[in-house]
Structures are given as C-alpha cells and as structure tokens.
Amino acid sequence: MASFLNRRRFTIEWSHCDPAGIVFNSRFFEFFDWATWSLFEAVLGVRPPELAGAFGIEGLPLVDASARFIAPARFGDQVELTSQIAEFRRSSFNVEHQLFVRGRLAVEGRETRVWAVRDPADPSALKSQPIPRDVVERFEVK
Amino acid sequence: MASFLNRRRFTIEWSHCDPAGIVFNSRFFEFFDWATWSLFEAVLGVRPPELAGAFGIEGLPLVDASARFIAPARFGDQVELTSQIAEFRRSSFNVEHQLFVRGRLAVEGRETRVWAVRDPADPSALKSQPIPRDVVERFEVK
Amino acid sequence: MASFLNRRRFTIEWSHCDPAGIVFNSRFFEFFDWATWSLFEAVLGVRPPELAGAFGIEGLPLVDASARFIAPARFGDQVELTSQIAEFRRSSFNVEHQLFVRGRLAVEGRETRVWAVRDPADPSALKSQPIPRDVVERFEVK
Amino acid sequence: MASFLNRRRFTIEWSHCDPAGIVFNSRFFEFFDWATWSLFEAVLGVRPPELAGAFGIEGLPLVDASARFIAPARFGDQVELTSQIAEFRRSSFNVEHQLFVRGRLAVEGRETRVWAVRDPADPSALKSQPIPRDVVERFEVK
C-alpha cells in the first residue's frame, strides 16, 4: 500500500538565494514546512489554520529535520517538491520531501513530527498523543 | 494610458507569520520583490535570471521601499498581490503593490528602483542609466 | 529636549545577503524590528516578551514602514544601527533608524507604530490607546 | 585531542518566532550557518568574506544538515550556541552545534560541509579538494 504523494510546484525567487547565487540552506526547511501543511490539506481536506481545531490537537511540532543537498537550485528555477508520509508510528511520523530541479533530484529532506496536544498537567507544554487510526488510513493510496 | 497590472496569487504560510499570528512585516517586502520580478517577466517576456543579460544591465537595485499596513494577513489566507509601474522617470521608476485578503486591501507598498549598469569608472559600483524607450512602452496598456 | 538614541552593533551574515552579494532589502526591516524592541528595553527596562504585560497593551503593531537604501551593506560588514523615537503622538509614534557601515550612513528607515490594546468590542481586533505620559517622558534625554 | 569550541550568544528575536511563539525551525539552520562562519573566523583568524580568498577555495558548501529539536526557544530568550568540528575527513567535515536556553540543551544540529574549489573542467560547478593539514591542525586544542 502506497502513501499519498503531494506535489507542489513553485519558482525559486531572488530572495531565496545567497551570494553564491543558490538557494540558502535554511530556505529548504521552510519549503518543507510549506509542503507538509499542503500534504495534510490535500489528504485531510482541512485548510491548514483549521487543522488543529478539526482534530483536537495543538499542532504537529517538529522534533527532527534533515536535508541532503545534492545539486543547487538557482534563481528562476522551476522546482517540484514532492512530499509523503514515509512512516506513521504511534504518535509521531516521518515526512519525506524531494525537491526536483528540471526533473533531477536536487534536495532530499525528512521531517519527524509529533501529533501533539496541550499537556493537561502543564499547559505551557505539549505532549504526544496517538494518531487516530482514521487519519493514518486516509494517507493510504489503494 | 494605463500601465500593465500584474496579479500574483499565493497562500500565507505558517513560516510567514509571527507570534501575533500575522504576517511579519519584512515578509511583505519580500513579497514585493517577488512581484516586481513577475511584473517584468510578464511584460518583457524574459525569465528573471535572464533579465539583466537581455537588457545589458546589472539589475534593478532598490533605492526606496515603503509599506502601509491596513489590515493583517493571517496563516492560510489566500492573497492577491497586484503590481504595476506607477511612474517611469529617466533612469528610475516606482512600482506600486497592493495586497488583498479576501478582496479587501490589506497592505499597500511602493518600491523605487533604478535601471543600473556597472560603473565603468568603478567596477565595484553601479550607476543609473536611461531606461530604454522601448522598455517603457511595453508597460503601456492601450 | 532630545530623544534617547539606542545603538545596536552586529555583523552582516551570509544569510542576510542576496545573489548581488548585498543585504536583501527585507532584512533591513527585520533589523528595524530588532532595534525597536531593543530601544524599548533600553528605555523602559523591561525585557521584550514582558513589555506588553508590563504596560497592559497587546503590542506595538506597525502601521507604516519605509527605508531609503543609500549604500549597500555586505557580508562581513560590521554595522551600527541607531534608533530613536522621532515623534510621539497621542496613540502612535515614529521610530527612526539609521544603519551605518564603517561610519557611513547606508540605510535610513522609519517605522510608525501604535500603542495598542485588544478591542473590547471585537476581541479579534486591536485598537489604539493613548500612550501613557510616563512612557513618553522616559524617552526624553535631559 | 579536543577540537576548538566556539561560543556565540544572542537573543531570540520576535522575527525568529512563529505563531506558536517559538523559533521557527528553519531559523536554527540559519543560526548554524552564522556559527560555522564564526568558528572558522575564531580559529583561522580570517574574516568570513576573506576566507575563500585566503585559502584558495570557492567556499564551504553544505551537503547535509540536520537538527534535533529538544525544547523550544522563545522570544526574548538569551541563547548560547556552541559549535565545533566533530570530524575532519579528507575533503569534508562535520560541524556540531548545540543551542542552549538558560543552560539547558534545546537544539542539536549537524552540518556536513566540503572544502571546495571551482572545477577546472566545468567552471559552473564546484569540486572537493583535500583540506590542508595546516587548517585541520589549527582546530586542535592541545
């Protein structure tokens, strides 16, 4: 069973690039965040600002992020960013991102996020919660 | 004679917003930069990274920027950013930007930019150059 | 009577710069925001995250920002950013910023901000409030 | 033999934070970049914009970056970011970063970077080069 793959296409802007003329590394992590919200919206049909309310969570906080930079992306490049859940665990999951420049893989990324609610014992903190079975199933592509 | 109006639609991302839950002010200036490149591409038919080469310039450096914040833009808002040249002068021009949230004007911005070449007398500096008549005319909407 | 002048020194980072090798314009507006918080902390003696609570406000929302770019700031430049209140009005004020590179003025900026409370009639909105006389006086340098 | 540990202290700004009131993840990767330049400056005694020229390289391109987010950093937090080379290989190296909030580890990061020159066979590309023995030795703390 495959996991839903979301695609997002956009253009590399001047503001994304550094003095070497290529996208500055932290921008890719910003793109990954954009893409994870898009993936959840595409699958769950809920606009990002309503996601937390719709599922009774506080959010999907990131606990781990990584990227491998294979080839540069440059000002004006049309890129495609594909994203899918690589693994659901009890209360956390991995999102894998691949950014393509002219069809060639340029950056691979991974985020680990948690299905989190406000901690009843300490309202300033979050705690993980089991991901509802129904949510997990909706990411499955038959 | 009107000046060409470019429209760019996009979604406000989580990463654009600050702890007040609204777009952080500097992001609007980044959006304006995106939009000016789009406007030039739409009118002159040249991809942004090729603009300088196609017209023998070094770039369109900004000498002045301003914005008026009328209403907030929030995470998930679908916005429309319209941009047009408000005035061409001999070697500089003003771009006016208006950002709409659900059809209501939320931010107004203005950039003043220069048609600039590398200074032959000092290659580390730029100097302004008269904007070609042909370029100016292409922004005019009959 | 002069208005207190705050100074903040920092280094231009690689991440602040664009493919032209100079600070991207929106970053200056981010620097101005840093500097306004510093100015208020220096004068009122309250750490930025405690400012709103200490004065019974929601914040100091920006209603207008502008900058004039006189000379570029480059990667590695040591800069000094000076900030002071140029004018207090009933419920809003102007902050003027000057950024110096090696002692020469490179960027001038201005922010107009509002002394704002949550609107009792509409808790999703802010409304301006008269700035306390005591606050205004503390910015005055005898 | 230990590797030189660089420390950089700074304050979390409003602009670094997202609607959850905590530092947005991509900002940490920006901080890591700041810190790697600082580490090299501290050890090699060369200002960042002169590093490439002083060592005949094009730069230190990033090929891999990761972070583990252990605890949030919030607006106004005074943070300390420590950075050191964890391993030098023939032509690449790992930098390890630790960000502390009030003395407690909040974020751990790692960058893998390459000692890179312009490729003589393809001037649009970079290629790795052995890191000079002398450079490696200067990072060793006796």
PDB file of C-alpha atoms in Angstrom, chain D residues 13-129:
ATOM      1  CA  GLU D  13      14.010  37.984  18.286  1.00  0.00           C
ATOM      2  CA  TRP D  14      10.318  38.397  17.574  1.00  0.00           C
ATOM      3  CA  SER D  15      11.099  37.870  13.881  1.00  0.00           C
ATOM      4  CA  HIS D  16      12.576  34.433  14.600  1.00  0.00           C
ATOM      5  CA  CYS D  17       9.327  33.125  16.064  1.00  0.00           C
ATOM      6  CA  ASP D  18       6.218  31.618  14.543  1.00  0.00           C
ATOM      7  CA  PRO D  19       2.554  31.695  15.582  1.00  0.00           C
ATOM      8  CA  ALA D  20       3.280  29.077  18.250  1.00  0.00           C
ATOM      9  CA  GLY D  21       5.554  31.701  19.837  1.00  0.00           C
ATOM     10  CA  ILE D  22       8.696  29.632  19.334  1.00  0.00           C
ATOM     11  CA  VAL D  23      11.618  29.833  16.951  1.00  0.00           C
ATOM     12  CA  PHE D  24      10.588  28.585  13.511  1.00  0.00           C
ATOM     13  CA  ASN D  25      12.694  25.555  12.595  1.00  0.00           C
ATOM     14  CA  SER D  26      14.455  26.978   9.532  1.00  0.00           C
ATOM     15  CA  ARG D  27      15.886  29.780  11.649  1.00  0.00           C
ATOM     16  CA  PHE D  28      18.038  27.293  13.552  1.00  0.00           C
ATOM     17  CA  PHE D  29      19.716  26.304  10.291  1.00  0.00           C
ATOM     18  CA  GLU D  30      20.375  29.967   9.667  1.00  0.00           C
ATOM     19  CA  PHE D  31      21.888  30.235  13.156  1.00  0.00           C
ATOM     20  CA  PHE D  32      24.091  27.203  12.415  1.00  0.00           C
ATOM     21  CA  ASP D  33      25.404  28.927   9.307  1.00  0.00           C
ATOM     22  CA  TRP D  34      26.204  32.068  11.319  1.00  0.00           C
ATOM     23  CA  ALA D  35      28.003  29.894  13.829  1.00  0.00           C
ATOM     24  CA  THR D  36      30.111  27.966  11.343  1.00  0.00           C
ATOM     25  CA  TRP D  37      31.460  31.200   9.870  1.00  0.00           C
ATOM     26  CA  SER D  38      32.212  32.396  13.423  1.00  0.00           C
ATOM     27  CA  LEU D  39      34.004  29.169  14.258  1.00  0.00           C
ATOM     28  CA  PHE D  40      36.249  29.461  11.216  1.00  0.00           C
ATOM     29  CA  GLU D  41      36.946  33.101  11.942  1.00  0.00           C
ATOM     30  CA  ALA D  42      37.816  32.336  15.561  1.00  0.00           C
ATOM     31  CA  VAL D  43      40.228  29.549  14.634  1.00  0.00           C
ATOM     32  CA  LEU D  44      41.759  30.762  11.377  1.00  0.00           C
ATOM     33  CA  GLY D  45      41.772  34.472  12.168  1.00  0.00           C
ATOM     34  CA  VAL D  46      40.292  35.409   8.811  1.00  0.00           C
ATOM     35  CA  ARG D  47      37.133  37.466   8.417  1.00  0.00           C
ATOM     36  CA  PRO D  48      34.359  35.436   6.749  1.00  0.00           C
ATOM     37  CA  PRO D  49      34.264  37.347   3.437  1.00  0.00           C
ATOM     38  CA  GLU D  50      38.022  36.807   3.102  1.00  0.00           C
ATOM     39  CA  LEU D  51      38.036  33.125   3.985  1.00  0.00           C
ATOM     40  CA  ALA D  52      37.693  31.832   0.443  1.00  0.00           C
ATOM     41  CA  GLY D  53      40.412  34.105  -0.898  1.00  0.00           C
ATOM     42  CA  ALA D  54      42.810  33.353   1.947  1.00  0.00           C
ATOM     43  CA  PHE D  55      42.630  29.609   1.358  1.00  0.00           C
ATOM     44  CA  GLY D  56      42.182  29.473  -2.405  1.00  0.00           C
ATOM     45  CA  ILE D  57      38.757  27.897  -2.153  1.00  0.00           C
ATOM     46  CA  GLU D  58      35.384  28.827  -3.520  1.00  0.00           C
ATOM     47  CA  GLY D  59      33.621  28.167  -0.241  1.00  0.00           C
ATOM     48  CA  LEU D  60      32.430  25.543   2.218  1.00  0.00           C
ATOM     49  CA  PRO D  61      29.235  24.280   0.582  1.00  0.00           C
ATOM     50  CA  LEU D  62      26.812  22.350   2.726  1.00  0.00           C
ATOM     51  CA  VAL D  63      25.992  18.821   1.636  1.00  0.00           C
ATOM     52  CA  ASP D  64      23.992  17.690   4.636  1.00  0.00           C
ATOM     53  CA  ALA D  65      22.275  19.390   7.566  1.00  0.00           C
ATOM     54  CA  SER D  66      20.168  18.077  10.394  1.00  0.00           C
ATOM     55  CA  ALA D  67      18.707  19.197  13.688  1.00  0.00           C
ATOM     56  CA  ARG D  68      17.015  17.644  16.664  1.00  0.00           C
ATOM     57  CA  PHE D  69      14.564  19.893  18.480  1.00  0.00           C
ATOM     58  CA  ILE D  70      14.537  19.013  22.166  1.00  0.00           C
ATOM     59  CA  ALA D  71      12.953  22.067  23.742  1.00  0.00           C
ATOM     60  CA  PRO D  72      11.581  25.298  22.310  1.00  0.00           C
ATOM     61  CA  ALA D  73      13.399  28.627  22.233  1.00  0.00           C
ATOM     62  CA  ARG D  74      11.137  31.617  22.726  1.00  0.00           C
ATOM     63  CA  PHE D  75      11.064  35.344  22.017  1.00  0.00           C
ATOM     64  CA  GLY D  76      13.495  37.116  24.329  1.00  0.00           C
ATOM     65  CA  ASP D  77      15.412  34.001  25.325  1.00  0.00           C
ATOM     66  CA  GLN D  78      19.142  34.508  25.741  1.00  0.00           C
ATOM     67  CA  VAL D  79      20.713  31.595  23.962  1.00  0.00           C
ATOM     68  CA  GLU D  80      24.207  30.205  23.668  1.00  0.00           C
ATOM     69  CA  LEU D  81      25.202  28.372  20.519  1.00  0.00           C
ATOM     70  CA  THR D  82      28.342  26.246  20.733  1.00  0.00           C
ATOM     71  CA  SER D  83      29.979  24.853  17.611  1.00  0.00           C
ATOM     72  CA  GLN D  84      32.916  22.608  16.935  1.00  0.00           C
ATOM     73  CA  ILE D  85      34.294  20.382  14.234  1.00  0.00           C
ATOM     74  CA  ALA D  86      33.283  16.845  15.130  1.00  0.00           C
ATOM     75  CA  GLU D  87      35.298  15.225  12.371  1.00  0.00           C
ATOM     76  CA  PHE D  88      37.623  16.194   9.577  1.00  0.00           C
ATOM     77  CA  ARG D  89      37.731  13.807   6.641  1.00  0.00           C
ATOM     78  CA  ARG D  90      39.883  14.131   3.544  1.00  0.00           C
ATOM     79  CA  SER D  91      37.873  16.895   1.894  1.00  0.00           C
ATOM     80  CA  SER D  92      34.789  17.285   4.073  1.00  0.00           C
ATOM     81  CA  PHE D  93      33.990  17.805   7.718  1.00  0.00           C
ATOM     82  CA  ASN D  94      31.153  17.791  10.226  1.00  0.00           C
ATOM     83  CA  VAL D  95      30.293  20.739  12.426  1.00  0.00           C
ATOM     84  CA  GLU D  96      28.259  20.032  15.541  1.00  0.00           C
ATOM     85  CA  HIS D  97      26.108  22.749  17.036  1.00  0.00           C
ATOM     86  CA  GLN D  98      24.360  22.852  20.382  1.00  0.00           C
ATOM     87  CA  LEU D  99      21.956  25.593  21.303  1.00  0.00           C
ATOM     88  CA  PHE D 100      21.302  26.174  24.989  1.00  0.00           C
ATOM     89  CA  VAL D 101      18.411  28.101  26.512  1.00  0.00           C
ATOM     90  CA  ARG D 102      19.100  29.050  30.123  1.00  0.00           C
ATOM     91  CA  GLY D 103      21.811  26.427  30.285  1.00  0.00           C
ATOM     92  CA  ARG D 104      19.628  23.575  29.013  1.00  0.00           C
ATOM     93  CA  LEU D 105      20.227  21.945  25.655  1.00  0.00           C
ATOM     94  CA  ALA D 106      17.349  22.902  23.348  1.00  0.00           C
ATOM     95  CA  VAL D 107      18.574  22.077  19.849  1.00  0.00           C
ATOM     96  CA  GLU D 108      21.345  19.907  18.470  1.00  0.00           C
ATOM     97  CA  GLY D 109      22.477  20.333  14.890  1.00  0.00           C
ATOM     98  CA  ARG D 110      24.991  18.984  12.485  1.00  0.00           C
ATOM     99  CA  GLU D 111      26.290  20.303   9.188  1.00  0.00           C
ATOM    100  CA  THR D 112      28.466  18.421   6.711  1.00  0.00           C
ATOM    101  CA  ARG D 113      30.470  20.771   4.545  1.00  0.00           C
ATOM    102  CA  VAL D 114      33.006  20.386   1.775  1.00  0.00           C
ATOM    103  CA  TRP D 115      36.325  22.158   1.179  1.00  0.00           C
ATOM    104  CA  ALA D 116      35.515  23.191  -2.378  1.00  0.00           C
ATOM    105  CA  VAL D 117      37.245  24.762  -5.328  1.00  0.00           C
ATOM    106  CA  ARG D 118      35.860  25.696  -8.697  1.00  0.00           C
ATOM    107  CA  ASP D 119      36.016  22.709 -11.017  1.00  0.00           C
ATOM    108  CA  PRO D 120      38.617  23.427 -13.726  1.00  0.00           C
ATOM    109  CA  ALA D 121      36.717  21.082 -16.059  1.00  0.00           C
ATOM    110  CA  ASP D 122      33.387  22.866 -15.505  1.00  0.00           C
ATOM    111  CA  PRO D 123      33.616  26.381 -14.104  1.00  0.00           C
ATOM    112  CA  SER D 124      29.902  26.350 -13.235  1.00  0.00           C
ATOM    113  CA  ALA D 125      30.481  23.529 -10.745  1.00  0.00           C
ATOM    114  CA  LEU D 126      32.452  23.024  -7.556  1.00  0.00           C
ATOM    115  CA  LYS D 127      34.635  20.068  -6.659  1.00  0.00           C
ATOM    116  CA  SER D 128      36.022  18.958  -3.340  1.00  0.00           C
ATOM    117  CA  GLN D 129      39.681  19.342  -2.512  1.00  0.00           C
TER     118      GLN D 129
END
